[in-house]
mmCIF file with all atom_site columns, C-alpha atoms and ligand atoms in Angstrom:
data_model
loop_
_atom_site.group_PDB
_atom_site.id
_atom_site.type_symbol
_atom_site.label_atom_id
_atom_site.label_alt_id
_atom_site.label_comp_id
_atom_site.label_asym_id
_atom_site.label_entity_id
_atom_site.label_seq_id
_atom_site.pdbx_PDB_ins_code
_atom_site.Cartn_x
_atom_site.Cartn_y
_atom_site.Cartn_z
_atom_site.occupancy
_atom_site.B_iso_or_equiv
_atom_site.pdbx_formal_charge
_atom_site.auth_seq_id
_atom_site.auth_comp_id
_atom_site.auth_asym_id
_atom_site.auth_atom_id
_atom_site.pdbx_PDB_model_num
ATOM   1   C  CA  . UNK A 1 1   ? 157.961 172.182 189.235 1.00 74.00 ? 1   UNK A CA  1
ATOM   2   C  CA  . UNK A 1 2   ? 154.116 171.148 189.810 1.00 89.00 ? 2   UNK A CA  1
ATOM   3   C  CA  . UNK A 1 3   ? 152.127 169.327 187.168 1.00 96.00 ? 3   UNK A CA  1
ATOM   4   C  CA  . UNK A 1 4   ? 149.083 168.962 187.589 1.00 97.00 ? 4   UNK A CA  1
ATOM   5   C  CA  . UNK A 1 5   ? 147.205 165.278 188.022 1.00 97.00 ? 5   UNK A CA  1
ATOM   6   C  CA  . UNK A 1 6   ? 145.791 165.395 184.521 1.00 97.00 ? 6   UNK A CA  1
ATOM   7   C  CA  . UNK A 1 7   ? 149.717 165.614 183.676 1.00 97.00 ? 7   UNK A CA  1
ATOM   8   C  CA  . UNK A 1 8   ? 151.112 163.283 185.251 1.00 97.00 ? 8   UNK A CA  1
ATOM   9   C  CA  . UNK A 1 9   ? 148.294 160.753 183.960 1.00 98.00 ? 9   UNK A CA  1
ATOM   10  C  CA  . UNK A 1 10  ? 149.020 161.784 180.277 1.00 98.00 ? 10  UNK A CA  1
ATOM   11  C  CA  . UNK A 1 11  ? 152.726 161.849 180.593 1.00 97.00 ? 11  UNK A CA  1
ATOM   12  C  CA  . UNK A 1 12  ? 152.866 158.562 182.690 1.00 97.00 ? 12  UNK A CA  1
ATOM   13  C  CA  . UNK A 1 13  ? 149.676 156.872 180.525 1.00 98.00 ? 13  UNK A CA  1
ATOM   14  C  CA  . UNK A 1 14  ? 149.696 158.902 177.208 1.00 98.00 ? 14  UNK A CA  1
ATOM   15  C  CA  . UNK A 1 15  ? 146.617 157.687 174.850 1.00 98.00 ? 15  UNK A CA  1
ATOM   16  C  CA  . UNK A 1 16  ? 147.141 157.311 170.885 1.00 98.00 ? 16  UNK A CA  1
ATOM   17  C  CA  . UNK A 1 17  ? 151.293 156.566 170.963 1.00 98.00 ? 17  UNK A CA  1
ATOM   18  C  CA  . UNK A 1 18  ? 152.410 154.926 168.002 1.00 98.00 ? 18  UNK A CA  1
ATOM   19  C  CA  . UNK A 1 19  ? 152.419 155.271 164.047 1.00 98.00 ? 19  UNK A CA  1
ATOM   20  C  CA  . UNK A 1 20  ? 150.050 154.794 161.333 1.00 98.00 ? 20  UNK A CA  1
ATOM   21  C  CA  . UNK A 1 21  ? 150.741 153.241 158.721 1.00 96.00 ? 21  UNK A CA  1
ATOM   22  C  CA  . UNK A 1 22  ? 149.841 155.016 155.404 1.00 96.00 ? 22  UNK A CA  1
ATOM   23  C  CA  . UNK A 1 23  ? 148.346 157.611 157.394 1.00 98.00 ? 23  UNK A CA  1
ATOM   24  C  CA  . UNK A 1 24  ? 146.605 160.459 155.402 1.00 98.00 ? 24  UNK A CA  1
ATOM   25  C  CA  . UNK A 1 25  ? 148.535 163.294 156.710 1.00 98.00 ? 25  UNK A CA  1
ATOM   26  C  CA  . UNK A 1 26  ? 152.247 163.048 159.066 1.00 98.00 ? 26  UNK A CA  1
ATOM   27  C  CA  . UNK A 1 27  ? 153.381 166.357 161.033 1.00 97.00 ? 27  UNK A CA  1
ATOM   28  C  CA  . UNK A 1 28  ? 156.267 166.598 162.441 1.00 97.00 ? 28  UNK A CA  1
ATOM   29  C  CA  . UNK A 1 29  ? 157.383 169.659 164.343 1.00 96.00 ? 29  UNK A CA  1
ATOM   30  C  CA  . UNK A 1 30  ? 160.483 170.431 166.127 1.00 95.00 ? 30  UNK A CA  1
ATOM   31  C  CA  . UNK A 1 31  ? 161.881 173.200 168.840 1.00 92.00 ? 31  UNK A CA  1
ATOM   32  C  CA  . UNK A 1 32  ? 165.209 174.028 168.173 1.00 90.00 ? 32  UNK A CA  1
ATOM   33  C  CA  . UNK A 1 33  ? 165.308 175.378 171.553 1.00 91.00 ? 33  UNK A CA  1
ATOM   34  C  CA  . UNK A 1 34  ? 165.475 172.155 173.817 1.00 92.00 ? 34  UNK A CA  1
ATOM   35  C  CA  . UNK A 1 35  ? 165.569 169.928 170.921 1.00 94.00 ? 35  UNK A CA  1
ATOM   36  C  CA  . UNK A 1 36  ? 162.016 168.132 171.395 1.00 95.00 ? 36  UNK A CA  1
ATOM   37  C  CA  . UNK A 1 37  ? 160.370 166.873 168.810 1.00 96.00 ? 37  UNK A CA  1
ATOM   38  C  CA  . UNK A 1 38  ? 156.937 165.307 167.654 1.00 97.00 ? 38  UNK A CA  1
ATOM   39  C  CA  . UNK A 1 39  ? 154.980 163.772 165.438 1.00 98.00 ? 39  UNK A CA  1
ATOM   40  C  CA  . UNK A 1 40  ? 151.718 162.989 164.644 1.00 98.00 ? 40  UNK A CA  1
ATOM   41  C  CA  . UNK A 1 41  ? 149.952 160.810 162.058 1.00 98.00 ? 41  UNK A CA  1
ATOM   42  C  CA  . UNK A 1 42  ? 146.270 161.377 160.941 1.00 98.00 ? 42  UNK A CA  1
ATOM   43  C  CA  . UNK A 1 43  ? 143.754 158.828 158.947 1.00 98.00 ? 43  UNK A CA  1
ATOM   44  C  CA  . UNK A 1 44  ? 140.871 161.317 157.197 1.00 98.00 ? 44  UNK A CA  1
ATOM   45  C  CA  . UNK A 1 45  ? 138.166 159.837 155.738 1.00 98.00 ? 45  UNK A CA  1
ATOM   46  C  CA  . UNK A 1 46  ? 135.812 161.395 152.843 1.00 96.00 ? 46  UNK A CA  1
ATOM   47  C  CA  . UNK A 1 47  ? 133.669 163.575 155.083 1.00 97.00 ? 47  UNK A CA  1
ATOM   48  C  CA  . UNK A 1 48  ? 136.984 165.189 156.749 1.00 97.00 ? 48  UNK A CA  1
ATOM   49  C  CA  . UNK A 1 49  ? 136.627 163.510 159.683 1.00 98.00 ? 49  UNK A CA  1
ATOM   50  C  CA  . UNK A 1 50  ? 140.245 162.236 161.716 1.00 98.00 ? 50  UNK A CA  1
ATOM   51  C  CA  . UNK A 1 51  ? 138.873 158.785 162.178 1.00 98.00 ? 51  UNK A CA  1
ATOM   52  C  CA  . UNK A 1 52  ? 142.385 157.942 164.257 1.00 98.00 ? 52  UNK A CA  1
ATOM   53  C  CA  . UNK A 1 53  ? 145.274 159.767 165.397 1.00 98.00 ? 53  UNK A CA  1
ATOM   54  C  CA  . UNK A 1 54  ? 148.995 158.698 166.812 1.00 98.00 ? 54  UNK A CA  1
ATOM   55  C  CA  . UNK A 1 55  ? 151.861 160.293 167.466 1.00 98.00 ? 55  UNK A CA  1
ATOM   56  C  CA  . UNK A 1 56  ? 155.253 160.124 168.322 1.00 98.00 ? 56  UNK A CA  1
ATOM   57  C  CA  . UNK A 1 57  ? 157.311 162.614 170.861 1.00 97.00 ? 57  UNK A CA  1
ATOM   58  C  CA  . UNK A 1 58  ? 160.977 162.348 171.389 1.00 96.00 ? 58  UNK A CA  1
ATOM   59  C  CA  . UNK A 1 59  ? 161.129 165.239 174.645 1.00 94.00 ? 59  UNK A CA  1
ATOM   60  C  CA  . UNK A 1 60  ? 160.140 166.311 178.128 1.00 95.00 ? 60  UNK A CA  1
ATOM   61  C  CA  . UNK A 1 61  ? 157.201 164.795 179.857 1.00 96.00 ? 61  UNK A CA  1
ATOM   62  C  CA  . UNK A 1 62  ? 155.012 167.999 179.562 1.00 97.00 ? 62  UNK A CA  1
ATOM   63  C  CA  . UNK A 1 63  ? 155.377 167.200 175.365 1.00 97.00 ? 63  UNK A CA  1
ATOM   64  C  CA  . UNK A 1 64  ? 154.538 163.671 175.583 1.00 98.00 ? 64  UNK A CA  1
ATOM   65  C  CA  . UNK A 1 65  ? 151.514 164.584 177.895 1.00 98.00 ? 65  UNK A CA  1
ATOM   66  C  CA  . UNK A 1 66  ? 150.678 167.653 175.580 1.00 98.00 ? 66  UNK A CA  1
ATOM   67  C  CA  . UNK A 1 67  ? 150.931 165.210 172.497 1.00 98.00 ? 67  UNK A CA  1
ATOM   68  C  CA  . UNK A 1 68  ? 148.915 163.154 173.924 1.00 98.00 ? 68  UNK A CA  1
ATOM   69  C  CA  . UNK A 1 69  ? 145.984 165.256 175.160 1.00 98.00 ? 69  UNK A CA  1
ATOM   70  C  CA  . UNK A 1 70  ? 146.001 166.773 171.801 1.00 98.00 ? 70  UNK A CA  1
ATOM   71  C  CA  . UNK A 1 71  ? 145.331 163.368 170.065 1.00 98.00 ? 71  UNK A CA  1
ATOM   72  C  CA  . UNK A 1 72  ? 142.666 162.921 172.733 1.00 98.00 ? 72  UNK A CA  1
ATOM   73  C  CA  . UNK A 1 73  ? 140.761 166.330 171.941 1.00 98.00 ? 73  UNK A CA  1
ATOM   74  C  CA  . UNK A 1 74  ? 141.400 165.470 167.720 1.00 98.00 ? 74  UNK A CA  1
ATOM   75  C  CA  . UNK A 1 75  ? 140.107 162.138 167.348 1.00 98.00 ? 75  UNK A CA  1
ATOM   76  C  CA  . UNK A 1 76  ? 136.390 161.570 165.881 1.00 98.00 ? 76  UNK A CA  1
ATOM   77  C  CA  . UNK A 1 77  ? 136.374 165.268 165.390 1.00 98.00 ? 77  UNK A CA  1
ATOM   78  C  CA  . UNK A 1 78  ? 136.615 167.394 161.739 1.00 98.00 ? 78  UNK A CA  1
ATOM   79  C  CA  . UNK A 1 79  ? 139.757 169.367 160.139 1.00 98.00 ? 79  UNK A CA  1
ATOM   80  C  CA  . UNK A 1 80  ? 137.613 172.452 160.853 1.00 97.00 ? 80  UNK A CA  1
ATOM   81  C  CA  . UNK A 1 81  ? 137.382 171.372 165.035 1.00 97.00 ? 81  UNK A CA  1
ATOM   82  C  CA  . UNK A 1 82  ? 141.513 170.241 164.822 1.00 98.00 ? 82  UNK A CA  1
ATOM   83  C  CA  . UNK A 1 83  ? 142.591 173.287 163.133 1.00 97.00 ? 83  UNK A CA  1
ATOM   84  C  CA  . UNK A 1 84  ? 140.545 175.179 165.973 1.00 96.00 ? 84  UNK A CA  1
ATOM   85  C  CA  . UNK A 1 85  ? 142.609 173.808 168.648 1.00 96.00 ? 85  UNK A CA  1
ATOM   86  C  CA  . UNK A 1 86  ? 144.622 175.790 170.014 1.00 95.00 ? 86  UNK A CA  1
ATOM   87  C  CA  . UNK A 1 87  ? 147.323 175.214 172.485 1.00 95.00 ? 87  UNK A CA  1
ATOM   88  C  CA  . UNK A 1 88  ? 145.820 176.754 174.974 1.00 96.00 ? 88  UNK A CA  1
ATOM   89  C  CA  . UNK A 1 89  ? 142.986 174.622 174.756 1.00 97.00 ? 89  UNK A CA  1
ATOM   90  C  CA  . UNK A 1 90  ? 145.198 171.728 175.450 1.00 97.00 ? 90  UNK A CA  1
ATOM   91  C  CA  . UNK A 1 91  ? 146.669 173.458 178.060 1.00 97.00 ? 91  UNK A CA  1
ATOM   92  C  CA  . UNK A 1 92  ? 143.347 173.813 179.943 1.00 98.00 ? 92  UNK A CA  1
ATOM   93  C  CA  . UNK A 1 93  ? 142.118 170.226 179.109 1.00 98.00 ? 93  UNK A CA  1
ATOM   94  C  CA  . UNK A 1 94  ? 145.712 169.566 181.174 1.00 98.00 ? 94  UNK A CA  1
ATOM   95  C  CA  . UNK A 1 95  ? 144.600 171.437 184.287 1.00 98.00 ? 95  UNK A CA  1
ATOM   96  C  CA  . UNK A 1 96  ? 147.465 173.823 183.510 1.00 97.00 ? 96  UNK A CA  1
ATOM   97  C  CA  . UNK A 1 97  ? 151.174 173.330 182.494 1.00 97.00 ? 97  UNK A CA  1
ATOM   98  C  CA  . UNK A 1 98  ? 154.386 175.226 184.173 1.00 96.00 ? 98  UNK A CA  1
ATOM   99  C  CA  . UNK A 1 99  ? 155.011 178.780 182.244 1.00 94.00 ? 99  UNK A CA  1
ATOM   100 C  CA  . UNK A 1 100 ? 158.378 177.069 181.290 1.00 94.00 ? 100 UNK A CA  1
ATOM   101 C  CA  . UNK A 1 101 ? 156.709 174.502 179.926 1.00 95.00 ? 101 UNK A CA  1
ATOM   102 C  CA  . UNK A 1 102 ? 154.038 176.100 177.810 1.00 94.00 ? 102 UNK A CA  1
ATOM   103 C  CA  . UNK A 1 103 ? 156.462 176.016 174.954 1.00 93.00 ? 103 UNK A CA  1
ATOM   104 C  CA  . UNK A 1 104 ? 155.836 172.264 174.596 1.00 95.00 ? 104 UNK A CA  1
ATOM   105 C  CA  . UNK A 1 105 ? 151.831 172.820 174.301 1.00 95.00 ? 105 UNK A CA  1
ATOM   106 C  CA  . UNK A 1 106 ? 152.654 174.709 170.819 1.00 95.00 ? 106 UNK A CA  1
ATOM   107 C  CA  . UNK A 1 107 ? 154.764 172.265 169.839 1.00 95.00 ? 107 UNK A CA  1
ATOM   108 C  CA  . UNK A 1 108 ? 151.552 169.877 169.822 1.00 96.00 ? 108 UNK A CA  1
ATOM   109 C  CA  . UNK A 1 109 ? 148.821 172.720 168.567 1.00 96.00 ? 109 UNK A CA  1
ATOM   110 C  CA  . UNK A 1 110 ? 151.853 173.118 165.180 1.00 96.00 ? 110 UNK A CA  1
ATOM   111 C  CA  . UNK A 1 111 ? 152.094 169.439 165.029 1.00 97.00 ? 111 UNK A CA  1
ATOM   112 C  CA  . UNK A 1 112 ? 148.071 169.160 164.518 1.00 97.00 ? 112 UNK A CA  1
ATOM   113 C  CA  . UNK A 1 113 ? 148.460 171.820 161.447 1.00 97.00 ? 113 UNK A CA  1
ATOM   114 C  CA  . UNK A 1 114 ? 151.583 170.494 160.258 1.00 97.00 ? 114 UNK A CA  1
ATOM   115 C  CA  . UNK A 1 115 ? 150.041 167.108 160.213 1.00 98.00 ? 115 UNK A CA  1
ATOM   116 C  CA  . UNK A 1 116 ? 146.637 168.781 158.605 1.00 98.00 ? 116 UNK A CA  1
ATOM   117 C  CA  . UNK A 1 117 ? 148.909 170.370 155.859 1.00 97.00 ? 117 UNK A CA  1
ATOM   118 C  CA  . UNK A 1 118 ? 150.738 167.115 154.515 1.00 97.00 ? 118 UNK A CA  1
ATOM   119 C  CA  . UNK A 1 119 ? 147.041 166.048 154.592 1.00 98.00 ? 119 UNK A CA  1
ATOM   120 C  CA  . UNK A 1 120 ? 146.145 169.180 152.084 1.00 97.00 ? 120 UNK A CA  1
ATOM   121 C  CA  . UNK A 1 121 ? 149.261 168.626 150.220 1.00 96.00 ? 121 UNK A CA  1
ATOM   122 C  CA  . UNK A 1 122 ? 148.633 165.267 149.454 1.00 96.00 ? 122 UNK A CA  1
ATOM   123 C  CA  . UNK A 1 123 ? 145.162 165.858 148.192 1.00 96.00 ? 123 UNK A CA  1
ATOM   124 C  CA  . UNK A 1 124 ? 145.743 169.017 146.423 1.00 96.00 ? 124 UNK A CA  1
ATOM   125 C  CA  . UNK A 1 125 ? 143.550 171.567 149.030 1.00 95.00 ? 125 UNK A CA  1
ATOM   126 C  CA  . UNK A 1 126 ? 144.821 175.122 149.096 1.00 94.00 ? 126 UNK A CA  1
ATOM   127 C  CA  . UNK A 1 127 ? 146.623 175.324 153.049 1.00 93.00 ? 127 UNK A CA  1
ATOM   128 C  CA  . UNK A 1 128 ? 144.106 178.200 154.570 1.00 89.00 ? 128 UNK A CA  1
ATOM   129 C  CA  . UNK A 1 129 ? 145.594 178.746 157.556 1.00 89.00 ? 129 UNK A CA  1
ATOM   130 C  CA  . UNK A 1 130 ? 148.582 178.992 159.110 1.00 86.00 ? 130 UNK A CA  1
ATOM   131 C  CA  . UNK A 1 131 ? 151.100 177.151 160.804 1.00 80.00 ? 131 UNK A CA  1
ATOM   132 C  CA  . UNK A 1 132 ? 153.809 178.705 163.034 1.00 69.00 ? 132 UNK A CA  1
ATOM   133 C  CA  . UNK A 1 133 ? 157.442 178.328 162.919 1.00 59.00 ? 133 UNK A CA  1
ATOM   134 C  CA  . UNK A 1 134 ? 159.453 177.697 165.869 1.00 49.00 ? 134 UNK A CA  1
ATOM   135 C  CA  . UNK A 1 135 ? 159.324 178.955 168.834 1.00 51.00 ? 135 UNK A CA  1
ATOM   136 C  CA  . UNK A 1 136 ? 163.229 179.677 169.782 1.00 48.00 ? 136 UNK A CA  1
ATOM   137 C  CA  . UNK A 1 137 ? 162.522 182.489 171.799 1.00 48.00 ? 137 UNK A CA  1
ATOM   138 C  CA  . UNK A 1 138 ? 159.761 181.617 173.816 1.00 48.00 ? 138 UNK A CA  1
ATOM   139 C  CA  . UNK A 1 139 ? 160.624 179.943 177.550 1.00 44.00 ? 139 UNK A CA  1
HETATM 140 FE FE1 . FES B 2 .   ? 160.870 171.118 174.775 1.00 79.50 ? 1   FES B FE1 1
HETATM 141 FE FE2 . FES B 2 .   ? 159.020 170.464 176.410 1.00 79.50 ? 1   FES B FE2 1
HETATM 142 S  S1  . FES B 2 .   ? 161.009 171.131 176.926 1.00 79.50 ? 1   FES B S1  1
HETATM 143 S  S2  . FES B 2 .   ? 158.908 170.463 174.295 1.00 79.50 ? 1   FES B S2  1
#
């Protein structure tokens, strides 16, 4: 399988790994396909801007990379630019991914949203968008 540099440079140096403590807003997202799961942790300030971002990935290298990119492309920006991302996005900011591994890509777009949601939750904001649901059929 090829990866491309941006890849391997993620997966081998990913950015942003860790927790945060009382974070505003924890995702955590899981394929019941290979078993991979991540999660990320957001700190919002007033103005709705993700003023850090960590997460955490137990899986393959393409998740940890994808996790990791998508914590990249988040941070300093607004819940309006993070719920825009899509995993395709992250994809291309990754040079490209295996079609195998595109799966894991999702897995970091639904963490975003999942993490965006508890965020909502907490602070009593209708959830206006939607988050997807596992992917156990896609490859
Ligand atoms: Fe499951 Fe990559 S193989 S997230």
């Amino acid at each position: 399988m090829q990866y491309s540099e941006k890849v391997m440079d993620h997966f081998t140096h990913p950015r942003n790994v860790g927790e945060i403590e009382n974070a505003d807003g924890v995702g955590t997202v899981g394929n019941a396909k290979c078993g991979d799961i991540m999660k990320i942790y957001l700190k919002i300030d007033e103005n709705d801007i993700i003023t850090d971002c960590k997460f955490k990935t137990f899986g393959c290298g393409a998740a940890i990379a994808t996790s990791s990119m998508a914590t990249e492309l988040i941070k300093g920006r607004s819940i309006k630019d993070a719920l825009a991302l899509t995993n395709s996005v992250v994809v291309e900011a990754l040079e490209g991914l295996p079609p195998v591994k595109v799966h894991c890509s999702v897995l970091a777009e639904e963490a975003v949203k999942s993490a965006i949601a508890d965020y909502y939750g907490k602070i009593g904001r209708p959830i206006d968008f939607e988050i997807e649901k596992a992917h156990e059929d896609e490859e």
